[in-house]
XYZ file of C-alpha atoms in Angstrom:
744
model
C 0.000 0.000 0.000
C 2.738 2.436 0.993
C 4.716 1.495 -2.109
C 1.696 2.244 -4.318
C 1.288 5.642 -2.683
C 4.968 6.451 -3.344
C 4.596 5.433 -6.988
C 1.431 7.499 -7.404
C 3.081 10.462 -5.712
C 6.128 10.151 -7.954
C 3.937 9.939 -11.076
C 2.033 13.036 -9.955
C 5.217 15.126 -9.774
C 6.291 13.767 -13.172
C 2.941 14.602 -14.754
C 3.580 17.123 -17.560
C 1.067 19.815 -16.396
C 2.518 19.652 -12.869
C 6.099 19.978 -14.123
C 5.119 22.958 -16.273
C 3.445 24.644 -13.316
C 6.529 24.122 -11.142
C 8.794 25.519 -13.851
C 6.607 28.622 -14.094
C 7.223 29.255 -10.416
C 10.929 28.660 -10.974
C 11.467 30.701 -14.157
C 8.420 32.786 -15.151
C 8.341 35.286 -12.298
C 7.303 38.275 -14.408
C 4.498 36.305 -16.011
C 3.341 34.954 -12.668
C 3.228 38.519 -11.334
C 0.847 39.449 -14.163
C -1.343 36.463 -13.307
C -1.337 37.450 -9.628
C -2.493 40.941 -10.597
C -5.282 39.474 -12.761
C -6.441 37.143 -9.990
C -6.300 39.996 -7.465
C -8.379 42.240 -9.716
C -10.892 39.484 -10.430
C -11.363 38.687 -6.730
C -11.606 42.440 -5.935
C -8.485 42.365 -3.772
C -6.668 44.945 -5.891
C -7.733 48.509 -6.791
C -11.332 47.892 -5.691
C -11.697 51.486 -4.415
C -10.823 52.679 -7.908
C -13.426 50.384 -9.457
C -10.888 48.473 -11.580
C -12.434 45.033 -10.854
C -15.774 46.204 -12.311
C -14.036 46.908 -15.625
C -13.288 43.172 -15.793
C -16.341 41.692 -14.117
C -18.854 44.053 -15.713
C -17.411 45.158 -19.078
C -19.385 47.854 -20.846
C -19.582 48.244 -24.634
C -21.604 50.839 -26.518
C -23.075 52.044 -23.229
C -24.259 48.718 -21.821
C -23.136 45.436 -20.269
C -24.288 42.776 -22.693
C -23.639 39.489 -24.439
C -21.506 41.352 -27.004
C -19.424 43.124 -24.346
C -18.599 39.767 -22.744
C -17.705 38.242 -26.122
C -15.226 41.103 -26.698
C -13.780 40.756 -23.220
C -13.571 36.975 -23.608
C -11.830 37.426 -26.965
C -9.231 39.654 -25.247
C -8.752 37.036 -22.505
C -8.340 34.375 -25.207
C -5.578 36.506 -26.735
C -3.840 36.719 -23.365
C -4.163 32.952 -22.907
C -2.439 32.361 -26.248
C 0.266 34.930 -25.438
C 0.855 33.027 -22.191
C 1.135 29.720 -24.066
C 3.497 31.166 -26.677
C 5.742 32.701 -24.025
C 5.713 29.421 -22.081
C 6.444 27.361 -25.192
C 9.470 29.451 -26.119
C 10.806 29.710 -22.578
C 9.974 26.222 -21.266
C 9.345 24.077 -24.342
C 13.005 23.189 -24.994
C 13.161 21.626 -21.513
C 10.697 18.957 -22.715
C 12.117 17.455 -25.939
C 9.456 14.743 -26.025
C 6.790 17.207 -27.218
C 8.601 17.604 -30.548
C 7.917 13.914 -31.202
C 4.156 14.377 -30.868
C 1.677 15.243 -33.558
C 0.552 18.875 -33.262
C 3.052 19.600 -30.483
C 2.060 23.204 -29.728
C -1.616 22.275 -29.410
C -0.772 19.559 -26.878
C 1.622 21.870 -25.073
C -1.222 24.389 -24.672
C -3.540 21.762 -23.191
C -0.964 20.777 -20.586
C -0.026 24.415 -19.900
C -3.633 25.416 -19.118
C -3.681 24.890 -15.354
C -3.471 28.609 -14.543
C -5.791 29.766 -17.395
C -8.467 27.212 -16.425
C -8.232 28.242 -12.767
C -8.574 31.889 -13.818
C -11.616 31.060 -15.959
C -13.555 29.537 -13.058
C -12.472 32.213 -10.564
C -13.590 34.848 -13.071
C -16.957 33.166 -13.726
C -17.725 32.977 -10.007
C -16.795 36.578 -9.256
C -18.432 37.843 -12.430
C -21.659 36.136 -11.375
C -21.532 37.814 -7.963
C -20.992 41.246 -9.505
C -23.620 40.820 -12.210
C -26.291 39.768 -9.722
C -25.382 42.155 -6.887
C -24.034 45.189 -8.753
C -25.641 45.138 -12.195
C -28.873 43.577 -10.850
C -28.879 40.974 -13.638
C -31.307 38.063 -13.726
C -30.131 34.446 -13.742
C -30.931 34.133 -17.458
C -28.933 37.297 -18.210
C -26.044 35.919 -16.178
C -26.029 32.658 -18.127
C -26.012 34.597 -21.405
C -23.063 36.674 -20.173
C -21.138 33.526 -19.188
C -21.860 32.088 -22.622
C -20.587 35.275 -24.290
C -17.389 35.292 -22.226
C -16.705 31.629 -22.957
C -17.490 32.035 -26.641
C -15.095 34.987 -26.918
C -12.245 32.935 -25.438
C -12.965 29.991 -27.728
C -13.110 32.134 -30.876
C -9.596 33.458 -30.365
C -8.161 30.093 -29.311
C -9.731 28.290 -32.285
C -8.336 30.891 -34.707
C -4.885 30.569 -33.160
C -4.884 26.778 -33.044
C -6.069 26.639 -36.676
C -3.018 28.715 -37.639
C -0.642 26.452 -35.728
C -2.258 23.283 -37.102
C -1.349 24.539 -40.570
C 2.171 25.770 -39.836
C 3.721 23.887 -36.897
C 6.143 21.048 -37.453
C 6.627 17.702 -35.748
C 8.829 14.704 -36.558
C 6.356 13.414 -39.136
C 6.328 16.704 -41.076
C 10.069 17.346 -40.823
C 11.540 17.283 -44.313
C 8.242 16.385 -46.011
C 6.397 19.690 -46.355
C 7.678 22.160 -48.897
C 7.292 25.762 -47.914
C 6.081 28.157 -50.555
C 5.895 31.865 -51.298
C 6.744 34.622 -48.838
C 6.654 32.243 -45.879
C 9.375 30.102 -47.530
C 11.579 33.141 -48.096
C 11.175 34.252 -44.481
C 11.992 30.741 -43.319
C 15.101 30.594 -45.534
C 16.270 33.958 -44.201
C 16.390 32.660 -40.658
C 17.494 29.131 -41.560
C 20.799 30.442 -42.915
C 21.767 31.493 -39.425
C 22.130 29.002 -36.636
C 21.296 31.766 -34.135
C 17.809 32.957 -35.018
C 15.014 31.021 -33.326
C 17.363 28.377 -32.038
C 15.964 27.149 -28.697
C 17.922 28.276 -25.669
C 19.950 25.615 -23.828
C 17.884 24.264 -20.989
C 17.830 21.488 -18.441
C 15.854 18.547 -19.819
C 12.832 17.036 -18.092
C 11.163 13.748 -18.942
C 7.518 13.582 -17.827
C 5.859 10.256 -17.259
C 2.498 11.259 -18.752
C 0.638 14.134 -20.378
C -2.808 15.145 -21.589
C -2.993 13.963 -25.193
C -6.288 15.823 -25.595
C -8.848 17.464 -23.356
C -10.135 14.185 -21.909
C -7.403 11.537 -22.081
C -3.949 10.956 -20.625
C -1.111 9.276 -22.502
C 2.322 7.983 -21.518
C 5.121 10.325 -22.606
C 7.255 8.632 -25.244
C 11.025 8.500 -25.045
C 12.761 11.002 -27.334
C 16.379 9.929 -26.789
C 16.549 7.949 -30.046
C 15.641 11.031 -32.118
C 18.356 13.101 -33.700
C 18.969 16.115 -31.440
C 19.430 18.421 -34.429
C 15.991 17.341 -35.686
C 14.416 18.114 -32.315
C 16.137 21.493 -32.291
C 14.961 22.207 -35.848
C 11.347 21.466 -34.896
C 11.510 23.893 -31.975
C 13.227 26.504 -34.137
C 10.604 26.226 -36.852
C 7.727 26.360 -34.407
C 9.211 29.402 -32.675
C 9.378 31.139 -36.042
C 5.710 30.306 -36.612
C 4.874 31.663 -33.176
C 6.719 34.913 -33.860
C 4.911 35.424 -37.158
C 1.595 34.853 -35.396
C 2.545 37.377 -32.719
C 3.611 39.957 -35.306
C 0.237 39.565 -37.048
C -1.527 39.994 -33.699
C 0.531 43.099 -32.843
C -0.210 44.623 -36.274
C -3.906 43.998 -35.606
C -3.451 45.771 -32.283
C -1.937 48.771 -34.110
C -4.813 48.699 -36.619
C -7.307 48.989 -33.767
C -5.399 52.084 -32.636
C -5.632 53.591 -36.123
C -9.387 53.024 -36.236
C -10.197 53.884 -32.604
C -12.312 56.882 -33.663
C -15.004 54.441 -34.743
C -17.237 53.799 -31.742
C -17.526 50.106 -32.649
C -13.794 49.727 -31.904
C -13.952 51.440 -28.509
C -13.829 48.149 -26.699
C -14.570 47.647 -22.983
C -11.997 49.213 -20.682
C -11.149 45.847 -19.122
C -10.495 44.393 -22.572
C -8.137 47.309 -23.301
C -6.155 46.504 -20.151
C -5.933 42.828 -21.154
C -4.863 43.829 -24.672
C -2.094 45.917 -23.142
C -0.884 42.914 -21.128
C -1.095 40.727 -24.236
C 0.757 43.227 -26.396
C 3.569 43.552 -23.840
C 3.842 39.787 -23.387
C 4.015 39.160 -27.115
C 6.747 41.779 -27.531
C 8.728 40.053 -24.772
C 8.131 36.658 -26.392
C 9.418 37.886 -29.757
C 12.516 39.284 -28.074
C 13.140 35.940 -26.372
C 12.713 34.157 -29.714
C 15.099 36.437 -31.544
C 17.666 37.384 -28.916
C 17.280 34.694 -26.240
C 19.286 35.614 -23.125
C 19.750 39.197 -24.333
C 15.996 39.841 -24.404
C 15.646 41.642 -21.059
C 18.781 43.731 -21.614
C 17.564 44.797 -25.066
C 14.112 45.607 -23.676
C 15.553 47.769 -20.898
C 17.846 49.488 -23.391
C 14.936 50.166 -25.737
C 12.964 51.739 -22.878
C 15.869 54.054 -22.032
C 16.286 55.023 -25.689
C 12.575 55.675 -26.047
C 12.667 57.841 -22.942
C 15.721 59.718 -24.272
C 14.075 60.491 -27.621
C 10.620 61.165 -26.158
C 11.032 64.978 -26.107
C 11.870 67.314 -28.982
C 12.732 64.509 -31.360
C 11.655 62.776 -34.519
C 8.982 61.075 -32.443
C 7.092 64.378 -32.490
C 5.416 66.493 -29.858
C 3.873 64.107 -27.345
C 2.536 66.450 -24.655
C -1.101 67.152 -23.984
C -2.151 70.775 -24.503
C -5.165 72.856 -23.599
C -7.490 72.905 -26.591
C -8.097 76.427 -27.886
C -5.215 78.075 -26.045
C -2.533 79.472 -28.364
C 0.952 77.987 -28.013
C 2.705 80.296 -30.476
C 4.210 82.376 -27.684
C 5.582 81.165 -24.361
C 4.901 83.178 -21.215
C 7.671 83.806 -18.703
C 6.839 81.887 -15.542
C 8.933 82.981 -12.577
C 8.343 84.645 -9.227
C 9.097 88.131 -10.494
C 6.607 87.833 -13.356
C 3.942 86.258 -11.139
C 4.229 89.116 -8.662
C 3.967 91.614 -11.501
C 0.829 89.913 -12.842
C -0.952 89.407 -9.532
C 0.340 92.255 -7.346
C -1.028 95.278 -9.173
C -3.091 97.768 -7.162
C -4.846 99.248 -10.194
C -5.848 95.817 -11.436
C -6.979 94.823 -7.948
C -9.327 97.796 -7.771
C -10.662 97.056 -11.256
C -11.291 93.403 -10.383
C -13.047 94.369 -7.165
C -15.343 96.820 -8.991
C -16.115 94.180 -11.598
C -17.214 91.659 -9.012
C -19.246 94.178 -7.057
C -21.077 94.899 -10.294
C -21.728 91.174 -10.771
C -22.903 90.876 -7.176
C -25.265 93.835 -7.570
C -26.873 92.133 -10.564
C -27.099 88.896 -8.600
C -28.764 90.715 -5.702
C -31.436 92.243 -7.931
C -33.055 88.905 -8.687
C -32.088 87.217 -5.381
C -34.094 89.857 -3.473
C -37.200 88.848 -5.402
C -36.545 85.117 -5.152
C -35.783 85.128 -1.411
C -38.234 87.929 -0.556
C -35.614 89.892 1.367
C -33.730 93.162 0.910
C -30.673 91.365 2.197
C -30.709 87.931 0.587
C -28.328 85.112 1.446
C -25.324 84.845 -0.870
C -25.235 81.212 -2.078
C -21.960 79.529 -3.040
C -21.666 75.867 -4.034
C -18.609 73.843 -3.093
C -18.482 70.420 -4.698
C -15.904 67.739 -4.064
C -13.989 65.470 -6.392
C -14.521 61.747 -6.699
C -14.782 60.722 -10.345
C -18.108 59.780 -11.886
C -19.744 59.138 -8.519
C -19.209 62.796 -7.574
C -20.330 63.977 -10.999
C -23.613 62.099 -10.702
C -24.052 62.967 -7.005
C -23.519 66.693 -7.567
C -25.843 66.763 -10.542
C -28.545 64.756 -8.773
C -28.397 66.907 -5.613
C -28.752 70.111 -7.653
C -31.554 68.563 -9.659
C -33.474 67.479 -6.545
C -32.987 70.803 -4.749
C -34.384 72.625 -7.765
C -37.247 70.135 -7.926
C -38.188 70.723 -4.273
C -37.934 74.520 -4.704
C -39.826 74.720 -7.996
C -36.582 75.678 -9.795
C -36.047 78.669 -7.488
C -32.810 77.515 -5.870
C -30.270 77.588 -8.700
C -30.928 81.224 -9.734
C -29.820 82.181 -6.198
C -26.396 80.599 -6.680
C -23.643 83.150 -7.241
C -20.551 80.978 -7.619
C -19.622 77.295 -8.029
C -16.166 75.903 -7.359
C -14.634 72.585 -6.391
C -12.709 69.665 -7.799
C -12.797 66.877 -10.332
C -16.068 64.990 -10.805
C -18.146 67.403 -8.760
C -17.437 70.209 -11.198
C -18.296 67.910 -14.121
C -21.797 67.385 -12.715
C -22.231 71.061 -11.762
C -21.152 72.184 -15.249
C -23.735 69.955 -16.899
C -26.489 71.159 -14.576
C -25.617 74.800 -15.239
C -25.759 74.198 -18.984
C -29.160 72.519 -18.697
C -30.365 75.441 -16.578
C -29.483 77.810 -19.431
C -31.492 75.684 -21.859
C -34.303 75.360 -19.320
C -34.576 79.152 -19.131
C -34.858 79.206 -22.918
C -37.660 76.639 -22.702
C -35.909 73.996 -24.822
C -35.440 71.360 -22.079
C -36.756 70.453 -18.648
C -33.657 70.064 -16.512
C -35.524 67.968 -13.950
C -36.075 65.032 -16.313
C -34.380 61.799 -15.232
C -32.714 61.314 -18.630
C -30.152 63.957 -17.687
C -29.021 62.228 -14.491
C -28.672 59.089 -16.606
C -26.549 61.007 -19.118
C -24.079 62.315 -16.557
C -23.634 58.813 -15.103
C -22.684 57.215 -18.422
C -19.286 55.595 -18.747
C -16.281 57.844 -19.417
C -13.586 55.208 -18.953
C -13.834 52.906 -21.974
C -12.787 55.527 -24.489
C -9.798 56.601 -22.373
C -8.664 53.032 -21.683
C -8.898 52.088 -25.342
C -6.864 55.137 -26.338
C -4.304 54.497 -23.606
C -3.766 50.865 -24.620
C -3.664 51.326 -28.400
C -2.159 54.801 -28.772
C -0.841 56.745 -25.811
C 1.656 54.292 -24.328
C 3.472 53.383 -27.519
C 2.778 55.480 -30.616
C 1.086 58.828 -29.895
C 0.899 59.761 -33.554
C -2.675 60.983 -34.040
C -3.540 64.676 -34.170
C -6.761 66.677 -34.104
C -7.462 70.252 -35.184
C -9.400 72.639 -32.952
C -9.882 76.360 -33.621
C -7.038 76.362 -36.157
C -4.522 74.655 -33.829
C -3.316 71.031 -33.993
C -3.218 68.951 -30.821
C -2.308 65.423 -29.783
C -5.350 63.163 -30.027
C -4.736 61.247 -26.831
C -6.942 59.989 -24.005
C -7.491 63.599 -22.881
C -9.246 64.255 -26.177
C -11.149 60.950 -25.826
C -12.395 61.993 -22.381
C -13.699 65.313 -23.657
C -15.315 63.778 -26.718
C -17.049 61.088 -24.666
C -18.248 63.639 -22.099
C -19.688 65.762 -24.887
C -21.301 62.759 -26.531
C -22.854 61.607 -23.232
C -24.294 65.086 -22.621
C -25.483 65.823 -26.136
C -22.601 68.223 -26.946
C -24.338 71.085 -25.114
C -21.079 71.940 -23.295
C -18.959 71.951 -26.444
C -18.237 75.675 -26.122
C -15.378 78.015 -25.289
C -14.867 79.975 -22.084
C -15.800 83.144 -24.006
C -19.314 81.779 -24.524
C -20.005 82.191 -20.794
C -18.279 85.512 -20.136
C -21.228 87.890 -20.631
C -23.776 85.619 -18.953
C -21.571 85.347 -15.859
C -20.777 89.068 -15.872
C -24.511 89.852 -15.970
C -25.195 87.263 -13.264
C -27.545 85.387 -15.580
C -25.771 82.182 -14.581
C -23.511 81.343 -11.615
C -19.806 81.922 -12.053
C -17.749 78.745 -12.282
C -14.150 78.860 -11.089
C -11.870 75.902 -11.787
C -8.695 75.590 -9.721
C -6.309 72.985 -11.195
C -2.989 72.570 -9.425
C 0.248 73.702 -11.071
C 2.363 70.701 -10.155
C 5.695 72.455 -10.716
C 5.316 74.724 -7.681
C 2.016 73.768 -6.015
C 0.237 77.001 -6.887
C -3.329 77.019 -8.150
C -4.356 78.179 -11.598
C -7.670 80.050 -11.384
C -9.675 79.276 -14.504
C -12.550 81.711 -14.783
C -14.124 84.043 -17.311
C -13.824 86.909 -14.814
C -10.651 88.480 -13.373
C -10.395 88.022 -9.616
C -7.001 89.208 -8.388
C -8.383 90.022 -4.930
C -8.394 86.305 -4.006
C -4.666 86.686 -3.268
C -5.482 89.159 -0.512
C -6.736 92.722 -0.232
C -3.325 94.116 0.758
C -0.441 92.822 -1.292
C 3.120 92.496 -0.101
C 5.405 92.605 -3.163
C 8.242 91.267 -1.026
C 6.273 88.289 0.249
C 6.393 84.651 -0.800
C 4.467 85.349 -3.982
C 0.868 84.727 -4.993
C -0.720 81.362 -4.233
C -3.352 81.755 -6.960
C -2.370 82.522 -10.555
C -5.120 83.861 -12.782
C -5.364 82.105 -16.112
C -6.767 85.166 -17.896
C -3.882 87.401 -16.843
C -1.086 84.870 -17.230
C -2.088 84.024 -20.809
C -3.591 87.326 -21.911
C -1.596 87.174 -25.187
C -2.482 83.511 -25.893
C -6.208 83.900 -26.656
C -7.258 82.543 -23.233
C -10.968 83.090 -23.944
C -10.792 80.472 -26.735
C -10.095 77.675 -24.257
C -12.538 74.846 -24.783
C -14.861 74.588 -21.788
C -14.567 70.808 -21.527
C -10.782 71.266 -21.435
C -11.186 73.509 -18.376
C -13.293 70.751 -16.820
C -10.656 68.143 -17.676
C -7.749 70.227 -16.359
C -9.631 70.449 -13.071
C -10.178 66.663 -13.026
C -6.826 65.259 -14.165
C -6.429 62.230 -11.914
C -2.843 60.881 -12.085
C -2.221 58.491 -15.022
C -5.925 58.172 -15.866
C -5.806 61.508 -17.698
C -2.661 63.155 -19.082
C -1.176 66.235 -17.457
C -1.958 69.375 -19.437
C 1.142 71.350 -20.448
C 0.866 75.131 -20.596
C 2.691 77.592 -22.904
C 5.130 78.871 -20.303
C 8.905 79.132 -20.012
C 9.933 77.019 -18.200
C 7.184 74.533 -19.060
C 4.463 73.974 -16.477
C 1.799 71.305 -16.144
C -1.506 71.178 -14.285
C -3.418 68.380 -12.619
C -6.462 67.760 -10.446
C -7.728 70.602 -8.243
C -8.120 68.038 -5.453
C -4.370 67.973 -4.939
C -4.689 71.338 -3.174
C -8.342 71.586 -2.233
C -10.838 68.811 -2.858
C -13.813 70.875 -1.659
C -13.385 74.386 -3.052
C -13.245 75.856 0.460
C -9.971 77.752 -0.005
C -11.243 79.734 -2.972
C -14.615 80.320 -1.324
C -13.001 81.754 1.811
C -10.661 83.902 -0.271
C -13.583 85.193 -2.331
C -15.717 85.989 0.722
C -12.795 87.779 2.339
C -12.164 89.819 -0.827
C -15.843 90.821 -1.097
C -16.418 91.037 2.652
C -17.394 94.689 2.732
C -20.006 94.308 -0.004
C -21.391 91.130 1.585
C -21.738 92.819 4.996
C -23.719 95.721 3.577
C -25.872 93.872 1.047
C -26.632 90.402 2.405
C -27.769 88.730 5.572
C -24.899 86.267 5.325
C -23.447 83.494 3.210
C -24.799 80.010 2.627
C -22.174 77.535 1.504
C -23.799 74.450 -0.006
C -21.321 71.608 0.254
C -21.985 68.672 -2.044
C -19.616 66.180 -0.563
C -18.287 62.833 -1.638
C -17.678 61.797 1.974
C -18.714 62.948 5.438
C -16.209 65.275 7.059
C -16.287 63.491 10.445
C -15.822 59.850 9.468
C -14.233 57.541 12.047
C -10.586 56.521 12.017
C -10.098 53.190 10.319
C -8.763 50.338 12.447
C -5.186 49.242 11.874
C -4.897 46.187 14.124
C -1.514 44.663 14.880
C 1.210 45.740 12.476
C 3.055 43.084 10.485
C 6.533 43.610 9.048
C 5.032 44.472 5.651
C 2.585 46.881 7.342
C 5.517 48.682 8.926
C 7.105 49.092 5.499
C 4.064 50.301 3.566
C 2.064 52.010 6.328
C 3.980 55.339 6.243
C 2.986 55.838 2.617
C -0.467 54.384 3.189
C -1.097 56.693 6.110
C -0.189 59.705 4.009
C -2.614 58.652 1.279
C -5.446 57.658 3.644
C -5.209 60.895 5.618
C -4.661 63.218 2.667
C -8.290 64.265 2.257
C -8.913 64.156 5.995
C -6.099 66.695 6.433
C -7.820 68.883 3.846
C -10.999 68.632 5.942
C -9.187 70.054 8.966
C -7.704 72.858 6.872
C -11.086 73.707 5.366
C -12.834 73.789 8.745
C -10.088 75.974 10.155
C -10.429 78.451 7.272
C -14.177 78.754 7.830
C -13.774 79.124 11.586
C -11.365 82.053 11.332
C -13.798 84.022 9.178
C -15.277 86.686 11.432
C -17.811 89.449 11.028
C -20.054 87.426 8.705
C -22.785 84.893 9.446
C -21.879 81.779 7.435
C -24.146 78.743 7.220
C -22.798 75.502 5.818
C -25.319 73.028 4.427
C -23.825 69.655 3.545
C -25.220 66.965 1.262
C -23.088 63.866 1.787
C -22.785 60.782 -0.394
C -20.782 58.505 1.913
C -20.443 58.507 5.701
C -17.042 56.753 5.690
C -14.416 55.641 3.153
C -15.431 51.990 3.389
C -18.846 52.558 1.796
C -18.419 51.036 -1.614
C -18.928 53.360 -4.560
C -15.851 53.203 -6.735
C -13.609 56.198 -7.383
C -13.733 55.767 -11.133
C -15.133 57.186 -14.351
C -17.451 54.183 -14.508
C -20.454 53.259 -12.343
C -22.414 50.015 -11.991
C -26.212 49.968 -11.979
C -26.290 49.380 -8.222
C -23.981 52.328 -7.612
C -26.214 54.573 -9.707
C -29.291 53.484 -7.756
C -27.471 53.962 -4.441
C -26.489 57.513 -5.346
C -30.123 58.371 -5.958
C -31.290 56.517 -2.863
C -28.773 58.228 -0.552
C -30.288 61.645 -1.236
C -33.414 60.439 0.585
C -31.639 59.562 3.844
C -32.446 61.497 7.021
C -29.285 63.633 7.053
C -29.634 64.851 3.480
C -33.356 65.488 3.867
C -32.641 67.530 6.986
C -30.056 69.542 5.005
C -32.606 70.118 2.253
C -35.185 71.418 4.738
C -32.624 73.696 6.407
C -31.507 75.100 3.048
C -35.058 75.861 1.963
C -35.784 77.571 5.275
C -32.592 79.659 5.153
C -33.357 80.959 1.670
C -37.081 81.385 2.285
C -37.938 79.201 -0.723
C -41.019 77.065 -1.125
């Protein structure tokens, strides 16, 4: 009995799939890391707060999660499976000479190398089912259709690949019998002349006891010692050449998708784009291993350094993202002396102050009627960042407040500021309010909250995978200027398409309406990452936000006005959606926007400095304090918040060694927005001489409440956002706001 167990145990370790799996752990560390990332994403253990797992488990195509979207995602997974098999065959195949003696050797290698892919398939199906039922609210029949689509997509790619290898791969029976023809023969002859190209790398030999001969049967591995070693080597060499040609065809197809990405049919699900990126990278590495063997990694690293070296001011072309509409013909001097000159000008300060008092007087004229008071409350909206969840939340809150006040609330708003997604939703609501006044739309219709919650991630991910990371060759013309057509452009185009292109305007289109207080002013505050200052993007000059008494010898202005800095660069022609994007440039998801300055400067998300808009609001109130004291009964700041300001500290538990290594960075990230909360509260508290009421509408009470920080939302998340407005805290805030403004 014991002897039988030892024999069975020995046969298990000599089983071909087991030996392949062990060798992966021994040699394929980079590939295993990719698999670990995929498993972690699929099981929602990695990047779940950013919503990355939903891009895999709930892929969206043409605006919906469907049978077709799962076929496309499955097809991408099938491509990654084959890239994995090709890499494994080239790296590990020579260690198993017996497979060259089999009919259709690569096909049988793939079957025995499928332990990890099969495990991933079932883990994915399980987790996808959980997400589809719980997050997308799918029925059982819909779920089964989605599983069928995913499986079918995988099979389509694998069948196409296997058909190619059936026709081209060699084994001992074909060696010397088949005559190659045409271009393929010439390519083969080119590499046959050299004993280097596609020659398998020297490797330790393993001799399995058994293998899967097909999907359902096991066969004994035949002895290959009696075969001529040069013949075995020739079979591997020929099959590696076939694999490389297949990979080159696949990569060219990948490039073709990038060329045709403007067609909506080719804007594949974001998760599929990520998988394509993995597949593309793996195939490049496989080709390098085939051609250069042990030099592959060194050549790859060298190529990356060369690409980085030639990435600026070279034959590769201009690869920076620019602000659409802004002229780049002339660079502006950007240094402390120039910034002081621009911002610290007494005459300009007085002019700006008069301008805003004029705007406030016009605001007061209709606010007196609306609020029924000679001293109405000045209403300012602060909205926080948070991707698409904040965009939808901000829009929905404004929509519901206007619904409960018979559309009387929004005309009382004087200014809107904030970060990222919140300003996306506020911008859309303001635009609909303009059209509502004209009588062309009803801004309270539910179709508009559905529009603002539509996916914005697929187009960016597709562009990133097929264009931005490698080629960056496409250009687009806007207002007579040519710009890089990267994922920044894709974001703006998709936002415009989702919202019916009603925001496809320039900043100049809003200047008069804001100056006449016909609509609230919107002030965007992206962060200048070079020095941490804030760029104030507005149609109105507002130098007083740097203080009412300037000290030319001080540290310099914190806020740099876009209009004044770029007064000779046609600043009013800036595309409005570009202003929105500059204010919402989350790292890596969207490209940094480079500005025409010397030295060059770039801007990113406003949330880096102030995720709530409080700093600008306090500065504005302080600058207009005298007017506010004499003409209003106080200020009402309506905060539309992504998260409650007083959420509890998260529990850390006992610290492991790894915790002690990563916790310092983790603590900084986890407390970043909480620190901004303390700063914001402190700024409000030090304001004296003015009654200030803060009314907060809060989406989440603590960071653990699960609505992903992403430009994509699931159906459950959309329903939750609407449901949360009805909770007791938000309804109490609504009642208090209505009472403060005297609205019905």
